[in-house]
Amino acid sequence: MDESSTRTQWQHFYDTAVWQRLRRLQLTHEPLCKMCLARGVVTPARVADHVEPHNGDWNKFRLGPLQSLCFDCHDIHKRRIDLHGYSSDIDDDGWPIDPRHPANKVR
């Protein structure tokens, strides 16, 4: 079973009153995008993102930690981290800042 068909099995979680309340609380407590703020950019958050993927586990979905993100950070940057295990953000010298990035591994 591929990821997209698995995702449709738990997509209805996002329609529940529990999720709508959690999302509203998260965005009220953290109205700015966490990833943008880390780069010094102020951007309104629109997504309550699960810090750790829940993969359809109802308990992780309801009780797992959340963070506030803008659409771009959620759909691009967070997705890249989920897929590769590290961020591709770079510092002023052009070097990856994420210690998990392959370029930062001790040779």
mmCIF file of N, CA and C in Angstrom:
data_model
loop_
_atom_site.group_PDB
_atom_site.id
_atom_site.type_symbol
_atom_site.label_atom_id
_atom_site.label_comp_id
_atom_site.label_asym_id
_atom_site.label_seq_id
_atom_site.Cartn_x
_atom_site.Cartn_y
_atom_site.Cartn_z
ATOM 1 N N MET A 1 0.846 -1.180 0.000
ATOM 2 C CA MET A 1 0.000 0.000 0.000
ATOM 3 C C MET A 1 0.889 1.239 0.000
ATOM 4 N N ASP A 2 0.619 2.169 -0.919
ATOM 5 C CA ASP A 2 1.466 3.364 -0.986
ATOM 6 C C ASP A 2 1.015 4.413 0.041
ATOM 7 N N GLU A 3 1.863 5.422 0.204
ATOM 8 C CA GLU A 3 1.633 6.441 1.233
ATOM 9 C C GLU A 3 0.327 7.195 1.016
ATOM 10 N N SER A 4 -0.012 7.511 -0.236
ATOM 11 C CA SER A 4 -1.218 8.296 -0.485
ATOM 12 C C SER A 4 -2.485 7.523 -0.131
ATOM 13 N N SER A 5 -2.537 6.225 -0.419
ATOM 14 C CA SER A 5 -3.730 5.458 -0.065
ATOM 15 C C SER A 5 -3.815 5.239 1.438
ATOM 16 N N THR A 6 -2.674 5.144 2.112
ATOM 17 C CA THR A 6 -2.664 5.039 3.568
ATOM 18 C C THR A 6 -3.157 6.347 4.176
ATOM 19 N N ARG A 7 -2.724 7.457 3.623
ATOM 20 C CA ARG A 7 -3.115 8.770 4.132
ATOM 21 C C ARG A 7 -4.629 8.960 4.065
ATOM 22 N N THR A 8 -5.270 8.483 3.003
ATOM 23 C CA THR A 8 -6.716 8.665 2.882
ATOM 24 C C THR A 8 -7.470 7.916 3.978
ATOM 25 N N GLN A 9 -6.864 6.912 4.567
ATOM 26 C CA GLN A 9 -7.519 6.159 5.634
ATOM 27 C C GLN A 9 -7.671 6.987 6.898
ATOM 28 N N TRP A 10 -6.804 7.946 7.119
ATOM 29 C CA TRP A 10 -6.896 8.767 8.328
ATOM 30 C C TRP A 10 -7.106 10.247 8.042
ATOM 31 N N GLN A 11 -7.350 10.592 6.804
ATOM 32 C CA GLN A 11 -7.574 11.994 6.442
ATOM 33 C C GLN A 11 -8.778 12.582 7.183
ATOM 34 N N HIS A 12 -9.751 11.746 7.504
ATOM 35 C CA HIS A 12 -10.944 12.231 8.207
ATOM 36 C C HIS A 12 -10.633 12.747 9.617
ATOM 37 N N PHE A 13 -9.468 12.413 10.174
ATOM 38 C CA PHE A 13 -9.079 12.945 11.480
ATOM 39 C C PHE A 13 -9.137 14.476 11.473
ATOM 40 N N TYR A 14 -8.761 15.068 10.336
ATOM 41 C CA TYR A 14 -8.696 16.523 10.234
ATOM 42 C C TYR A 14 -10.074 17.191 10.194
ATOM 43 N N ASP A 15 -11.122 16.399 10.026
ATOM 44 C CA ASP A 15 -12.484 16.934 10.012
ATOM 45 C C ASP A 15 -13.144 16.900 11.386
ATOM 46 N N THR A 16 -12.479 16.331 12.372
ATOM 47 C CA THR A 16 -13.090 16.168 13.688
ATOM 48 C C THR A 16 -13.055 17.471 14.488
ATOM 49 N N ALA A 17 -13.998 17.575 15.418
ATOM 50 C CA ALA A 17 -14.047 18.732 16.308
ATOM 51 C C ALA A 17 -12.791 18.788 17.178
ATOM 52 N N VAL A 18 -12.271 17.616 17.547
ATOM 53 C CA VAL A 18 -11.041 17.556 18.356
ATOM 54 C C VAL A 18 -9.910 18.260 17.618
ATOM 55 N N TRP A 19 -9.724 17.945 16.324
ATOM 56 C CA TRP A 19 -8.643 18.563 15.565
ATOM 57 C C TRP A 19 -8.880 20.058 15.380
ATOM 58 N N GLN A 20 -10.104 20.446 15.065
ATOM 59 C CA GLN A 20 -10.395 21.866 14.865
ATOM 60 C C GLN A 20 -10.065 22.667 16.128
ATOM 61 N N ARG A 21 -10.353 22.104 17.299
ATOM 62 C CA ARG A 21 -10.045 22.772 18.567
ATOM 63 C C ARG A 21 -8.533 22.829 18.794
ATOM 64 N N LEU A 22 -7.832 21.705 18.553
ATOM 65 C CA LEU A 22 -6.374 21.674 18.724
ATOM 66 C C LEU A 22 -5.694 22.668 17.788
ATOM 67 N N ARG A 23 -6.142 22.699 16.548
ATOM 68 C CA ARG A 23 -5.567 23.610 15.552
ATOM 69 C C ARG A 23 -5.754 25.064 15.991
ATOM 70 N N ARG A 24 -6.978 25.392 16.385
ATOM 71 C CA ARG A 24 -7.277 26.766 16.813
ATOM 72 C C ARG A 24 -6.426 27.168 18.019
ATOM 73 N N LEU A 25 -6.309 26.273 19.000
ATOM 74 C CA LEU A 25 -5.486 26.561 20.176
ATOM 75 C C LEU A 25 -4.017 26.758 19.805
ATOM 76 N N GLN A 26 -3.495 25.889 18.955
ATOM 77 C CA GLN A 26 -2.092 25.991 18.542
ATOM 78 C C GLN A 26 -1.819 27.323 17.858
ATOM 79 N N LEU A 27 -2.672 27.693 16.904
ATOM 80 C CA LEU A 27 -2.452 28.929 16.155
ATOM 81 C C LEU A 27 -2.707 30.167 17.011
ATOM 82 N N THR A 28 -3.509 30.033 18.047
ATOM 83 C CA THR A 28 -3.720 31.141 18.976
ATOM 84 C C THR A 28 -2.492 31.337 19.860
ATOM 85 N N HIS A 29 -1.921 30.223 20.332
ATOM 86 C CA HIS A 29 -0.746 30.304 21.215
ATOM 87 C C HIS A 29 0.529 30.659 20.458
ATOM 88 N N GLU A 30 0.645 30.206 19.214
ATOM 89 C CA GLU A 30 1.810 30.506 18.379
ATOM 90 C C GLU A 30 1.311 31.012 17.024
ATOM 91 N N PRO A 31 0.987 32.296 16.910
ATOM 92 C CA PRO A 31 0.411 32.805 15.660
ATOM 93 C C PRO A 31 1.417 33.004 14.526
ATOM 94 N N LEU A 32 2.714 32.874 14.817
ATOM 95 C CA LEU A 32 3.734 33.074 13.784
ATOM 96 C C LEU A 32 4.417 31.755 13.441
ATOM 97 N N CYS A 33 4.869 31.658 12.209
ATOM 98 C CA CYS A 33 5.541 30.450 11.721
ATOM 99 C C CYS A 33 6.862 30.241 12.463
ATOM 100 N N LYS A 34 6.991 29.080 13.069
ATOM 101 C CA LYS A 34 8.188 28.755 13.850
ATOM 102 C C LYS A 34 9.444 28.698 12.978
ATOM 103 N N MET A 35 9.348 28.111 11.801
ATOM 104 C CA MET A 35 10.519 27.966 10.931
ATOM 105 C C MET A 35 10.952 29.311 10.359
ATOM 106 N N CYS A 36 10.000 30.141 10.001
ATOM 107 C CA CYS A 36 10.342 31.483 9.499
ATOM 108 C C CYS A 36 11.010 32.299 10.601
ATOM 109 N N LEU A 37 10.456 32.243 11.811
ATOM 110 C CA LEU A 37 11.043 32.983 12.933
ATOM 111 C C LEU A 37 12.485 32.567 13.184
ATOM 112 N N ALA A 38 12.779 31.279 13.016
ATOM 113 C CA ALA A 38 14.146 30.792 13.222
ATOM 114 C C ALA A 38 15.116 31.424 12.218
ATOM 115 N N ARG A 39 14.589 31.870 11.070
ATOM 116 C CA ARG A 39 15.406 32.540 10.056
ATOM 117 C C ARG A 39 15.305 34.056 10.157
ATOM 118 N N GLY A 40 14.580 34.552 11.181
ATOM 119 C CA GLY A 40 14.442 35.983 11.377
ATOM 120 C C GLY A 40 13.367 36.629 10.531
ATOM 121 N N VAL A 41 12.441 35.832 10.022
ATOM 122 C CA VAL A 41 11.362 36.337 9.172
ATOM 123 C C VAL A 41 10.042 36.185 9.924
ATOM 124 N N VAL A 42 9.245 37.235 9.956
ATOM 125 C CA VAL A 42 7.945 37.200 10.634
ATOM 126 C C VAL A 42 6.868 36.872 9.605
ATOM 127 N N THR A 43 6.221 35.707 9.754
ATOM 128 C CA THR A 43 5.189 35.252 8.829
ATOM 129 C C THR A 43 4.027 34.665 9.632
ATOM 130 N N PRO A 44 2.800 35.050 9.326
ATOM 131 C CA PRO A 44 1.664 34.447 10.023
ATOM 132 C C PRO A 44 1.593 32.944 9.748
ATOM 133 N N ALA A 45 1.312 32.189 10.783
ATOM 134 C CA ALA A 45 1.158 30.739 10.639
ATOM 135 C C ALA A 45 -0.260 30.430 10.198
ATOM 136 N N ARG A 46 -0.410 29.416 9.377
ATOM 137 C CA ARG A 46 -1.723 28.971 8.902
ATOM 138 C C ARG A 46 -1.946 27.480 9.152
ATOM 139 N N VAL A 47 -0.857 26.771 9.528
ATOM 140 C CA VAL A 47 -0.938 25.319 9.679
ATOM 141 C C VAL A 47 -0.495 24.923 11.080
ATOM 142 N N ALA A 48 -1.302 24.091 11.730
ATOM 143 C CA ALA A 48 -0.884 23.455 12.979
ATOM 144 C C ALA A 48 -0.282 22.117 12.562
ATOM 145 N N ASP A 49 1.018 22.007 12.654
ATOM 146 C CA ASP A 49 1.760 20.857 12.140
ATOM 147 C C ASP A 49 2.156 19.910 13.261
ATOM 148 N N HIS A 50 2.012 18.622 13.009
ATOM 149 C CA HIS A 50 2.500 17.616 13.946
ATOM 150 C C HIS A 50 4.026 17.577 13.846
ATOM 151 N N VAL A 51 4.708 17.844 14.952
ATOM 152 C CA VAL A 51 6.169 17.853 14.971
ATOM 153 C C VAL A 51 6.688 16.480 14.560
ATOM 154 N N GLU A 52 6.095 15.436 15.090
ATOM 155 C CA GLU A 52 6.447 14.062 14.744
ATOM 156 C C GLU A 52 5.285 13.475 13.949
ATOM 157 N N PRO A 53 5.549 12.843 12.806
ATOM 158 C CA PRO A 53 4.459 12.268 12.013
ATOM 159 C C PRO A 53 3.654 11.259 12.836
ATOM 160 N N HIS A 54 2.327 11.349 12.726
ATOM 161 C CA HIS A 54 1.467 10.432 13.473
ATOM 162 C C HIS A 54 1.156 9.168 12.690
ATOM 163 N N ASN A 55 1.280 9.206 11.380
ATOM 164 C CA ASN A 55 1.053 8.048 10.513
ATOM 165 C C ASN A 55 -0.249 7.318 10.804
ATOM 166 N N GLY A 56 -1.291 8.081 11.124
ATOM 167 C CA GLY A 56 -2.598 7.489 11.342
ATOM 168 C C GLY A 56 -2.862 6.983 12.744
ATOM 169 N N ASP A 57 -1.920 7.138 13.644
ATOM 170 C CA ASP A 57 -2.116 6.725 15.037
ATOM 171 C C ASP A 57 -2.948 7.805 15.731
ATOM 172 N N TRP A 58 -4.181 7.448 16.120
ATOM 173 C CA TRP A 58 -5.103 8.423 16.701
ATOM 174 C C TRP A 58 -4.541 9.084 17.948
ATOM 175 N N ASN A 59 -3.877 8.320 18.808
ATOM 176 C CA ASN A 59 -3.310 8.899 20.032
ATOM 177 C C ASN A 59 -2.204 9.897 19.720
ATOM 178 N N LYS A 60 -1.317 9.560 18.777
ATOM 179 C CA LYS A 60 -0.266 10.510 18.381
ATOM 180 C C LYS A 60 -0.875 11.736 17.714
ATOM 181 N N PHE A 61 -1.939 11.512 16.945
ATOM 182 C CA PHE A 61 -2.613 12.620 16.270
ATOM 183 C C PHE A 61 -3.173 13.612 17.287
ATOM 184 N N ARG A 62 -3.837 13.110 18.308
ATOM 185 C CA ARG A 62 -4.471 13.966 19.312
ATOM 186 C C ARG A 62 -3.493 14.533 20.333
ATOM 187 N N LEU A 63 -2.503 13.734 20.721
ATOM 188 C CA LEU A 63 -1.656 14.093 21.855
ATOM 189 C C LEU A 63 -0.237 14.508 21.485
ATOM 190 N N GLY A 64 0.152 14.298 20.243
ATOM 191 C CA GLY A 64 1.517 14.634 19.838
ATOM 192 C C GLY A 64 1.749 16.135 19.805
ATOM 193 N N PRO A 65 3.010 16.541 19.946
ATOM 194 C CA PRO A 65 3.328 17.969 19.943
ATOM 195 C C PRO A 65 3.047 18.619 18.584
ATOM 196 N N LEU A 66 2.601 19.863 18.638
ATOM 197 C CA LEU A 66 2.298 20.635 17.431
ATOM 198 C C LEU A 66 3.208 21.850 17.341
ATOM 199 N N GLN A 67 3.353 22.370 16.133
ATOM 200 C CA GLN A 67 4.064 23.623 15.905
ATOM 201 C C GLN A 67 3.287 24.399 14.850
ATOM 202 N N SER A 68 3.388 25.699 14.897
ATOM 203 C CA SER A 68 2.704 26.559 13.939
ATOM 204 C C SER A 68 3.642 26.856 12.772
ATOM 205 N N LEU A 69 3.131 26.660 11.541
ATOM 206 C CA LEU A 69 3.920 26.902 10.336
ATOM 207 C C LEU A 69 3.097 27.648 9.303
ATOM 208 N N CYS A 70 3.776 28.348 8.405
ATOM 209 C CA CYS A 70 3.099 28.928 7.242
ATOM 210 C C CYS A 70 2.952 27.813 6.202
ATOM 211 N N PHE A 71 2.189 28.073 5.160
ATOM 212 C CA PHE A 71 1.981 27.035 4.148
ATOM 213 C C PHE A 71 3.290 26.608 3.490
ATOM 214 N N ASP A 72 4.146 27.576 3.129
ATOM 215 C CA ASP A 72 5.399 27.231 2.449
ATOM 216 C C ASP A 72 6.295 26.358 3.318
ATOM 217 N N CYS A 73 6.453 26.731 4.583
ATOM 218 C CA CYS A 73 7.310 25.932 5.460
ATOM 219 C C CYS A 73 6.736 24.542 5.664
ATOM 220 N N HIS A 74 5.424 24.438 5.780
ATOM 221 C CA HIS A 74 4.806 23.131 5.969
ATOM 222 C C HIS A 74 4.928 22.272 4.714
ATOM 223 N N ASP A 75 4.581 22.853 3.568
ATOM 224 C CA ASP A 75 4.504 22.061 2.340
ATOM 225 C C ASP A 75 5.850 21.836 1.660
ATOM 226 N N ILE A 76 6.829 22.691 1.927
ATOM 227 C CA ILE A 76 8.130 22.554 1.259
ATOM 228 C C ILE A 76 9.216 22.150 2.246
ATOM 229 N N HIS A 77 9.510 23.017 3.204
ATOM 230 C CA HIS A 77 10.643 22.783 4.104
ATOM 231 C C HIS A 77 10.425 21.593 5.032
ATOM 232 N N LYS A 78 9.267 21.538 5.687
ATOM 233 C CA LYS A 78 8.993 20.426 6.608
ATOM 234 C C LYS A 78 8.912 19.106 5.840
ATOM 235 N N ARG A 79 8.322 19.146 4.661
ATOM 236 C CA ARG A 79 8.213 17.942 3.820
ATOM 237 C C ARG A 79 9.604 17.413 3.455
ATOM 238 N N ARG A 80 10.520 18.322 3.122
ATOM 239 C CA ARG A 80 11.886 17.926 2.777
ATOM 240 C C ARG A 80 12.569 17.259 3.979
ATOM 241 N N ILE A 81 12.362 17.831 5.167
ATOM 242 C CA ILE A 81 12.947 17.243 6.383
ATOM 243 C C ILE A 81 12.353 15.864 6.627
ATOM 244 N N ASP A 82 11.036 15.723 6.467
ATOM 245 C CA ASP A 82 10.390 14.423 6.663
ATOM 246 C C ASP A 82 10.910 13.383 5.677
ATOM 247 N N LEU A 83 11.143 13.804 4.438
ATOM 248 C CA LEU A 83 11.600 12.858 3.408
ATOM 249 C C LEU A 83 13.079 12.495 3.542
ATOM 250 N N HIS A 84 13.924 13.498 3.828
ATOM 251 C CA HIS A 84 15.368 13.279 3.821
ATOM 252 C C HIS A 84 15.998 13.145 5.206
ATOM 253 N N GLY A 85 15.305 13.638 6.228
ATOM 254 C CA GLY A 85 15.842 13.543 7.580
ATOM 255 C C GLY A 85 16.707 14.727 7.989
ATOM 256 N N TYR A 86 16.775 15.747 7.148
ATOM 257 C CA TYR A 86 17.567 16.933 7.468
ATOM 258 C C TYR A 86 17.075 18.125 6.658
ATOM 259 N N SER A 87 17.422 19.306 7.131
ATOM 260 C CA SER A 87 17.077 20.543 6.449
ATOM 261 C C SER A 87 18.198 20.916 5.478
ATOM 262 N N SER A 88 17.827 21.598 4.420
ATOM 263 C CA SER A 88 18.819 22.079 3.453
ATOM 264 C C SER A 88 19.147 23.553 3.649
ATOM 265 N N ASP A 89 18.668 24.155 4.752
ATOM 266 C CA ASP A 89 18.970 25.565 5.026
ATOM 267 C C ASP A 89 20.479 25.754 5.173
ATOM 268 N N ILE A 90 20.958 26.913 4.692
ATOM 269 C CA ILE A 90 22.397 27.182 4.732
ATOM 270 C C ILE A 90 22.669 28.466 5.514
ATOM 271 N N ASP A 91 23.911 28.605 5.979
ATOM 272 C CA ASP A 91 24.305 29.814 6.705
ATOM 273 C C ASP A 91 24.845 30.848 5.712
ATOM 274 N N ASP A 92 25.367 31.947 6.231
ATOM 275 C CA ASP A 92 25.872 33.020 5.379
ATOM 276 C C ASP A 92 27.048 32.592 4.504
ATOM 277 N N ASP A 93 27.759 31.539 4.921
ATOM 278 C CA ASP A 93 28.892 31.030 4.146
ATOM 279 C C ASP A 93 28.469 30.005 3.094
ATOM 280 N N GLY A 94 27.164 29.679 3.069
ATOM 281 C CA GLY A 94 26.686 28.692 2.111
ATOM 282 C C GLY A 94 26.799 27.265 2.593
ATOM 283 N N TRP A 95 27.049 27.069 3.885
ATOM 284 C CA TRP A 95 27.210 25.735 4.450
ATOM 285 C C TRP A 95 25.910 25.310 5.134
ATOM 286 N N PRO A 96 25.482 24.049 4.992
ATOM 287 C CA PRO A 96 24.259 23.579 5.650
ATOM 288 C C PRO A 96 24.347 23.737 7.171
ATOM 289 N N ILE A 97 23.269 24.287 7.775
ATOM 290 C CA ILE A 97 23.278 24.520 9.217
ATOM 291 C C ILE A 97 22.762 23.326 10.012
ATOM 292 N N ASP A 98 22.053 22.414 9.381
ATOM 293 C CA ASP A 98 21.513 21.251 10.089
ATOM 294 C C ASP A 98 22.633 20.243 10.333
ATOM 295 N N PRO A 99 22.898 19.911 11.602
ATOM 296 C CA PRO A 99 23.969 18.950 11.884
ATOM 297 C C PRO A 99 23.706 17.566 11.288
ATOM 298 N N ARG A 100 22.458 17.270 10.939
ATOM 299 C CA ARG A 100 22.129 15.969 10.334
ATOM 300 C C ARG A 100 22.393 15.949 8.835
ATOM 301 N N HIS A 101 22.680 17.107 8.253
ATOM 302 C CA HIS A 101 22.938 17.183 6.812
ATOM 303 C C HIS A 101 24.195 16.363 6.488
ATOM 304 N N PRO A 102 24.182 15.608 5.390
ATOM 305 C CA PRO A 102 25.351 14.777 5.038
ATOM 306 C C PRO A 102 26.658 15.560 4.933
ATOM 307 N N ALA A 103 26.606 16.830 4.542
ATOM 308 C CA ALA A 103 27.825 17.632 4.423
ATOM 309 C C ALA A 103 28.472 17.881 5.784
ATOM 310 N N ASN A 104 27.692 17.732 6.863
ATOM 311 C CA ASN A 104 28.215 18.003 8.197
ATOM 312 C C ASN A 104 28.675 16.742 8.945
ATOM 313 N N LYS A 105 28.673 15.623 8.261
ATOM 314 C CA LYS A 105 29.128 14.387 8.905
ATOM 315 C C LYS A 105 30.648 14.354 8.959
ATOM 316 N N VAL A 106 31.152 13.859 10.058
ATOM 317 C CA VAL A 106 32.610 13.745 10.225
ATOM 318 C C VAL A 106 33.121 12.702 9.230
ATOM 319 N N ARG A 107 34.165 13.074 8.566
ATOM 320 C CA ARG A 107 34.721 12.150 7.547
ATOM 321 C C ARG A 107 35.742 11.249 8.181
#
